Amino acid sequence: MAEEIKTRKKGIRRRKFLKYSGVGLGLMIGGVYLTRHMWRRAIFEGAETMLPPYGGETGQPMIWFQVTPDNKIKLLSPKVEMGQGTFTSLAQMAADELEVDMDRIEVVHADTDSGNIDPMSTGGSLSVAGLWQPLREMAATLREMLKTKAAEKLGVAVSALSLANGVITGGGKSMTYGEVVEGVTDWEIPDVPPLKDRKDHKYIGKPIPRIDLHDKVVGAPIFGMDASMPGMLYGSVVRSRLIDTDMSNFDVSEAEKMPGVVKVVKSDGFVGVVAKSFTEADNARRKIKFDYNIKKDWNLSDIEEAIKVGNGRKAVIQKEGEAVEDIDGEGEVLEMEFRSPIGAHAQIEPNGALAHYEDGKVTLMLSTQVVGITRNEVADALGIDAEDVNVIPTYLGGGFGRRLHTPNAIQAAIMSKEVGKPVKCFFDRKQEFQNDTFRPPTHHIMRGKLSPEGKIVGLEHNFASGDTMFNSAILPVSSGTLENMLSADIGSIRGGAIMYRGIENHRATYYHVDLPFATSFWRSLGLLANAFAIESFIDELAIKAGKNPVDFRLDHLLDDGAYGTRIRNVVKACAEKSGYTDKPSGDRAMGFAASIDAGSPCAHAVEVSIVDNEIKVHKVVAAFDCGIAVNPDQVRAQVEGCICMGISASLFEKMDLKDNKLYPTIYGPYQMALMKDSPKEIETILIEGADVPLPVGEPPLGPIGAAIGNAVRRLTGKRLTELPMKLT
Amino acid sequence: MQIQFTINGKSQSVDVDGKTPLLWVVRDVLNLKGTKFGCGKAACGACTLHVDGEAVRSCSYPIKFAEGKKITTIEGLGEGDNLHSVQQAWKEEIVPQCGYCQPGFMMATAALLEKIPNPTDEDIDNNIVNICRCATYYRMRKAIHRAAEINGAT
């Protein structure tokens, strides 16, 4: 049996690898490197619309579900809940196939011991989209397994059974699912049965209130920061305040004498204090002395100089027709530059982990987006088997891409081993800001040619940025290999391609620049800045052409029954619902923009005024096509959140760098949108332009920056080309 | 030092360094985890609770000042299993996303409604100045108006 399972698993893995290669993220096919430009571009274009399949176990329902004697069903989620509402959508999907009411289903995070491990991450807006097929298949398969066992136990044929909310009835007798599973140790896994039709869904597509709502309004201890274990101590680790710097000559003598200190741990790669309370650990850590050895001096101007179109490694991600300068015929050529700054994640729950090392095994509780990877990294660091590390994920106090790197888990585990007790160790706010894995800054040069009739005949997006994905541990092959093959960072190019395929000549070229500090995933990756540049420029071209910007966009979007049509539909719906006009009215003007990310197009129309020389966003109308909205209320919540977070990033947020020090290091000076900056009106129109759920959590961040800038342009005549946008 | 106060209606005595922030006493000594750590500098409001009815950012409030005072945390905002009107409104409007900052916002809102039972949008803008990274402000504003309505103030 064990042998059989093993073989089967191998088979699954192989199939997955092949599927994976097909969508262009696993990039070696038969050992042949994809070096030709046209192949590369096919991959880049595929990355824009095709979704990588779920990479975890999808063959065994029993590791996904636990049916308990009280007839409840526990769904062990391999994806984490960081606010996206995933748990609720997963429960809806499971309830429909299992034919039970929602309240029978409890969703919990799968710990790694359960075996239901996502080998990659929770990210890329792929939780619901990625689990749509496998989860419903597992639930439907489980339902059939329960029916088969119930038929045996009741002594009737499977075909004679009927189901109603977790009760199986047949031959005049009934059994609950809980009773069916009692005493059963041997399950036969049948072929996946047909899944239910959309019209038979009772929960999918309904705005069910979030299942974690009660816990979150009563302040239940559900987050990593809230985790505790008996006898737990607190850790605090020294982290660099300067970039491109080594620390050496640690003197811990004073720290060791501080009240509450249990031990100062000097390990490979870090020095940390373990004490009886957070404040004692924190106070003692501040007494540790060390030297900084600065490798190279850095100021913000050096970064701005480095991030420039033309620098770094070039990758052509889109090349249709001629370059703008080579296009024959009459017309006017326009060029504009745009910039975006270094962005911080600034999630409110700091990173941290609670670890307990005992008898060669480690138990970890933490907020993380990389559950499986954390297990492997901790095992490697401690020289133990991955099976001897159990990662218990908790709810996340915000993710946004900040929890895709978890060195803190390793540090907590090592400190626990050193003191023989559970240790909880987390960043303080200053450490969060100084050791973030930032959104890289960008530089864009847009170039376009307008025909005398006011049509765009050529459009180019040339842009430079730092790492997003290639800095990450979650890639299937080493980033160096990927870089050699692609020259581009697939994350930084999100939203970077020209979606106006009706323009005869269109090109996008990316310049990948190395930076002296960590940059990585920040909700929507390159989309925020790329859509800002492209959609601001399109608006400028519309003005130059004397066209209404909505009609102008439609003129250049292909009505191809697929990609182009779906973008056209959100553009039209948004324009209509918002009553978009390019003429300012009173002290207000409207701005319009659209983008497509990970296959989900979104359009925003905003109403803006200037109050005390500051940009104020009053109203936003969004039209969004994410295919099937499993939970329309939570899709709307994500759209609203993206809009307000996008306003924050577009109008306020910016990290600075002076003498190797990244700052600000506290909220306030790191200005973010508050209640007063949030629009008082948000309307969201959902369009179901695909027969599967598509990514939700990031695509609506795309248009907001440009929509605001375009409104300001209509109101003041001034084109703002830098994020965060300021009127000065 | 020994400090005596009332928390969520119960008398409590702790023996800690007087400079310890109230937040850590609440979370790690009294094991009430609903009050959150966000920044430690009173800049984000995740740690907001009530001291004698006033909204206070407990990460920057030394425990020695709590002597003899009445403290309420999110766990004590409602009465027993009955949710406070603010919590009820938060539920009706399905406000939380990640949820981490929400107890601080609900505590700040509850204190606001004690002073201004039917706040205008401007009152809300001026008084609710915590930070929510999921940026749930749009629904929060609706929930604040809804809480006022539940309280019969509108």
Tab-separated table of N, CA and C in Angstrom, chain A residues 240-245 295-307 339-345 402 405 431-442 464-472 489 492 512-522 654-663 670:
chain	number	residue	atom	x	y	z
A	240	SER	N	20.427	44.827	10.935
A	240	SER	CA	21.179	45.971	10.410
A	240	SER	C	20.264	47.165	10.150
A	241	ARG	N	20.768	48.343	10.506
A	241	ARG	CA	20.039	49.574	10.209
A	241	ARG	C	20.501	50.160	8.885
A	242	LEU	N	21.575	49.575	8.335
A	242	LEU	CA	22.181	50.132	7.124
A	242	LEU	C	22.189	49.087	6.014
A	243	ILE	N	22.057	49.571	4.782
A	243	ILE	CA	22.110	48.641	3.664
A	243	ILE	C	23.535	48.475	3.168
A	244	ASP	N	23.761	47.354	2.481
A	244	ASP	CA	25.067	47.041	1.880
A	244	ASP	C	26.187	47.127	2.927
A	245	THR	N	25.929	46.457	4.028
A	245	THR	CA	26.785	46.593	5.206
A	245	THR	C	26.918	45.258	5.924
A	295	LYS	N	30.078	48.557	2.842
A	295	LYS	CA	30.771	48.102	1.636
A	295	LYS	C	30.818	49.209	0.588
A	296	LYS	N	29.688	49.920	0.481
A	296	LYS	CA	29.633	51.014	-0.493
A	296	LYS	C	28.633	52.037	0.017
A	297	ASP	N	28.914	53.300	-0.205
A	297	ASP	CA	27.994	54.354	0.241
A	297	ASP	C	26.811	54.485	-0.713
A	298	TRP	N	25.627	54.669	-0.138
A	298	TRP	CA	24.421	54.778	-0.964
A	298	TRP	C	23.525	55.906	-0.463
A	299	ASN	N	23.036	56.693	-1.415
A	299	ASN	CA	21.986	57.671	-1.146
A	299	ASN	C	20.903	57.476	-2.193
A	300	LEU	N	19.750	58.106	-1.979
A	300	LEU	CA	18.636	57.906	-2.900
A	300	LEU	C	19.007	58.265	-4.340
A	301	SER	N	19.837	59.310	-4.490
A	301	SER	CA	20.213	59.734	-5.852
A	301	SER	C	20.958	58.616	-6.582
A	302	ASP	N	21.724	57.808	-5.829
A	302	ASP	CA	22.433	56.685	-6.471
A	302	ASP	C	21.435	55.647	-6.987
A	303	ILE	N	20.377	55.446	-6.221
A	303	ILE	CA	19.360	54.467	-6.622
A	303	ILE	C	18.628	54.986	-7.858
A	304	GLU	N	18.294	56.271	-7.823
A	304	GLU	CA	17.587	56.847	-8.971
A	304	GLU	C	18.455	56.806	-10.233
A	305	GLU	N	19.726	56.953	-10.028
A	305	GLU	CA	20.672	56.876	-11.153
A	305	GLU	C	20.738	55.440	-11.696
A	306	ALA	N	20.694	54.491	-10.781
A	306	ALA	CA	20.780	53.071	-11.187
A	306	ALA	C	19.520	52.617	-11.906
A	307	ILE	N	18.355	53.026	-11.354
A	307	ILE	CA	17.080	52.606	-11.955
A	307	ILE	C	16.770	53.552	-13.102
A	339	ARG	N	8.098	57.885	-12.961
A	339	ARG	CA	8.888	57.226	-11.913
A	339	ARG	C	8.003	56.767	-10.765
A	340	SER	N	8.419	55.689	-10.111
A	340	SER	CA	7.756	55.302	-8.859
A	340	SER	C	8.831	55.026	-7.817
A	341	PRO	N	8.501	55.202	-6.529
A	341	PRO	CA	9.536	55.158	-5.476
A	341	PRO	C	9.692	53.763	-4.857
A	342	ILE	N	10.574	53.673	-3.890
A	342	ILE	CA	10.684	52.463	-3.067
A	342	ILE	C	9.452	52.420	-2.159
A	343	GLY	N	8.751	51.312	-2.134
A	343	GLY	CA	7.543	51.198	-1.310
A	343	GLY	C	7.724	50.173	-0.195
A	344	ALA	N	7.203	50.488	0.977
A	344	ALA	CA	7.287	49.554	2.112
A	344	ALA	C	5.979	48.771	2.230
A	345	HIS	N	6.047	47.587	2.809
A	345	HIS	CA	4.826	46.794	2.999
A	345	HIS	C	3.963	47.385	4.115
A	402	ARG	N	4.822	40.495	2.136
A	402	ARG	CA	5.871	40.695	3.132
A	402	ARG	C	6.294	39.389	3.810
A	405	HIS	N	9.307	35.639	2.961
A	405	HIS	CA	10.672	35.378	3.416
A	405	HIS	C	10.592	35.294	4.933
A	431	GLN	N	12.653	47.850	12.814
A	431	GLN	CA	13.281	46.751	12.080
A	431	GLN	C	12.456	46.381	10.849
A	432	GLU	N	11.124	46.436	11.003
A	432	GLU	CA	10.263	46.150	9.858
A	432	GLU	C	10.558	47.100	8.704
A	433	PHE	N	10.618	48.401	9.016
A	433	PHE	CA	10.845	49.379	7.951
A	433	PHE	C	12.260	49.272	7.379
A	434	GLN	N	13.233	48.964	8.236
A	434	GLN	CA	14.610	48.961	7.732
A	434	GLN	C	15.002	47.646	7.076
A	435	ASN	N	14.269	46.589	7.390
A	435	ASN	CA	14.615	45.283	6.835
A	435	ASN	C	13.501	44.711	5.975
A	436	ASP	N	12.683	45.596	5.450
A	436	ASP	CA	11.589	45.154	4.589
A	436	ASP	C	12.175	44.568	3.293
A	437	THR	N	11.340	43.836	2.593
A	437	THR	CA	11.685	43.404	1.233
A	437	THR	C	10.842	44.302	0.322
A	438	PHE	N	11.394	45.432	-0.038
A	438	PHE	CA	10.627	46.559	-0.573
A	438	PHE	C	10.076	46.337	-1.982
A	439	ARG	N	9.082	47.173	-2.325
A	439	ARG	CA	8.673	47.281	-3.725
A	439	ARG	C	9.752	48.095	-4.421
A	440	PRO	N	10.361	47.540	-5.484
A	440	PRO	CA	11.483	48.266	-6.096
A	440	PRO	C	11.020	49.544	-6.780
A	441	PRO	N	11.882	50.553	-6.828
A	441	PRO	CA	11.546	51.775	-7.567
A	441	PRO	C	11.581	51.465	-9.065
A	442	THR	N	10.917	52.321	-9.843
A	442	THR	CA	10.872	52.090	-11.289
A	442	THR	C	11.094	53.388	-12.061
A	464	ALA	N	12.473	50.286	-16.283
A	464	ALA	CA	13.544	49.701	-15.479
A	464	ALA	C	13.049	49.505	-14.061
A	465	SER	N	13.428	48.381	-13.460
A	465	SER	CA	13.016	48.102	-12.086
A	465	SER	C	13.992	47.121	-11.460
A	466	GLY	N	13.828	46.888	-10.162
A	466	GLY	CA	14.642	45.889	-9.469
A	466	GLY	C	13.907	44.563	-9.419
A	467	ASP	N	14.450	43.653	-8.617
A	467	ASP	CA	13.853	42.325	-8.477
A	467	ASP	C	12.487	42.380	-7.826
A	468	THR	N	11.603	41.502	-8.232
A	468	THR	CA	10.438	41.209	-7.390
A	468	THR	C	10.440	39.711	-7.134
A	469	MET	N	10.157	38.927	-8.161
A	469	MET	CA	10.147	37.477	-7.974
A	469	MET	C	11.542	36.876	-7.882
A	470	PHE	N	12.478	37.410	-8.637
A	470	PHE	CA	13.775	36.752	-8.738
A	470	PHE	C	14.601	36.842	-7.462
A	471	ASN	N	14.088	37.562	-6.507
A	471	ASN	CA	14.785	37.667	-5.239
A	471	ASN	C	14.266	36.622	-4.276
A	472	SER	N	13.453	35.691	-4.785
A	472	SER	CA	12.632	34.947	-3.872
A	472	SER	C	13.009	33.489	-3.794
A	489	ASP	N	12.396	39.865	-14.974
A	489	ASP	CA	11.758	39.363	-13.772
A	489	ASP	C	10.258	39.341	-14.054
A	492	SER	N	8.214	41.841	-12.040
A	492	SER	CA	8.345	43.275	-12.342
A	492	SER	C	7.626	43.661	-13.622
A	512	HIS	N	16.393	45.156	-16.202
A	512	HIS	CA	16.453	44.565	-14.865
A	512	HIS	C	17.718	45.037	-14.150
A	513	VAL	N	17.515	45.782	-13.071
A	513	VAL	CA	18.643	46.419	-12.381
A	513	VAL	C	18.809	45.810	-10.984
A	514	ASP	N	20.051	45.524	-10.606
A	514	ASP	CA	20.319	45.024	-9.248
A	514	ASP	C	20.374	46.185	-8.266
A	515	LEU	N	19.814	45.975	-7.086
A	515	LEU	CA	19.794	47.017	-6.059
A	515	LEU	C	20.499	46.518	-4.795
A	516	PRO	N	21.010	47.457	-3.976
A	516	PRO	CA	21.777	47.040	-2.801
A	516	PRO	C	20.913	46.769	-1.564
A	517	PHE	N	19.632	46.566	-1.738
A	517	PHE	CA	18.769	46.188	-0.604
A	517	PHE	C	17.717	45.222	-1.126
A	518	ALA	N	17.050	44.545	-0.198
A	518	ALA	CA	16.114	43.497	-0.599
A	518	ALA	C	14.845	44.094	-1.182
A	519	THR	N	14.495	43.627	-2.363
A	519	THR	CA	13.219	44.009	-2.957
A	519	THR	C	12.498	42.723	-3.317
A	520	SER	N	11.181	42.805	-3.316
A	520	SER	CA	10.457	41.553	-3.552
A	520	SER	C	9.003	41.844	-3.871
A	521	PHE	N	8.175	40.848	-3.593
A	521	PHE	CA	6.748	40.958	-3.859
A	521	PHE	C	6.128	42.058	-2.988
A	522	TRP	N	5.413	42.956	-3.612
A	522	TRP	CA	4.568	43.934	-2.906
A	522	TRP	C	3.270	43.871	-3.678
A	654	LYS	N	6.430	56.570	0.318
A	654	LYS	CA	7.746	56.714	-0.286
A	654	LYS	C	8.837	56.478	0.750
A	655	MET	N	9.766	55.594	0.456
A	655	MET	CA	10.934	55.420	1.319
A	655	MET	C	12.071	56.260	0.763
A	656	ASP	N	12.893	56.758	1.678
A	656	ASP	CA	14.050	57.559	1.296
A	656	ASP	C	15.320	56.815	1.731
A	657	LEU	N	16.450	57.259	1.239
A	657	LEU	CA	17.720	56.600	1.575
A	657	LEU	C	18.804	57.646	1.715
A	658	LYS	N	19.437	57.654	2.887
A	658	LYS	CA	20.527	58.615	3.107
A	658	LYS	C	21.627	57.923	3.911
A	659	ASP	N	22.836	58.054	3.454
A	659	ASP	CA	23.985	57.439	4.122
A	659	ASP	C	23.701	55.976	4.479
A	660	ASN	N	23.239	55.234	3.531
A	660	ASN	CA	22.943	53.796	3.664
A	660	ASN	C	21.775	53.477	4.587
A	661	LYS	N	21.084	54.509	5.059
A	661	LYS	CA	19.973	54.264	5.981
A	661	LYS	C	18.640	54.501	5.266
A	662	LEU	N	17.809	53.471	5.230
A	662	LEU	CA	16.467	53.614	4.674
A	662	LEU	C	15.552	54.218	5.730
A	663	TYR	N	14.786	55.210	5.346
A	663	TYR	CA	13.856	55.827	6.276
A	663	TYR	C	12.676	56.369	5.511
A	670	TYR	N	6.309	57.794	7.491
A	670	TYR	CA	5.964	56.991	6.316
A	670	TYR	C	4.462	57.196	6.136
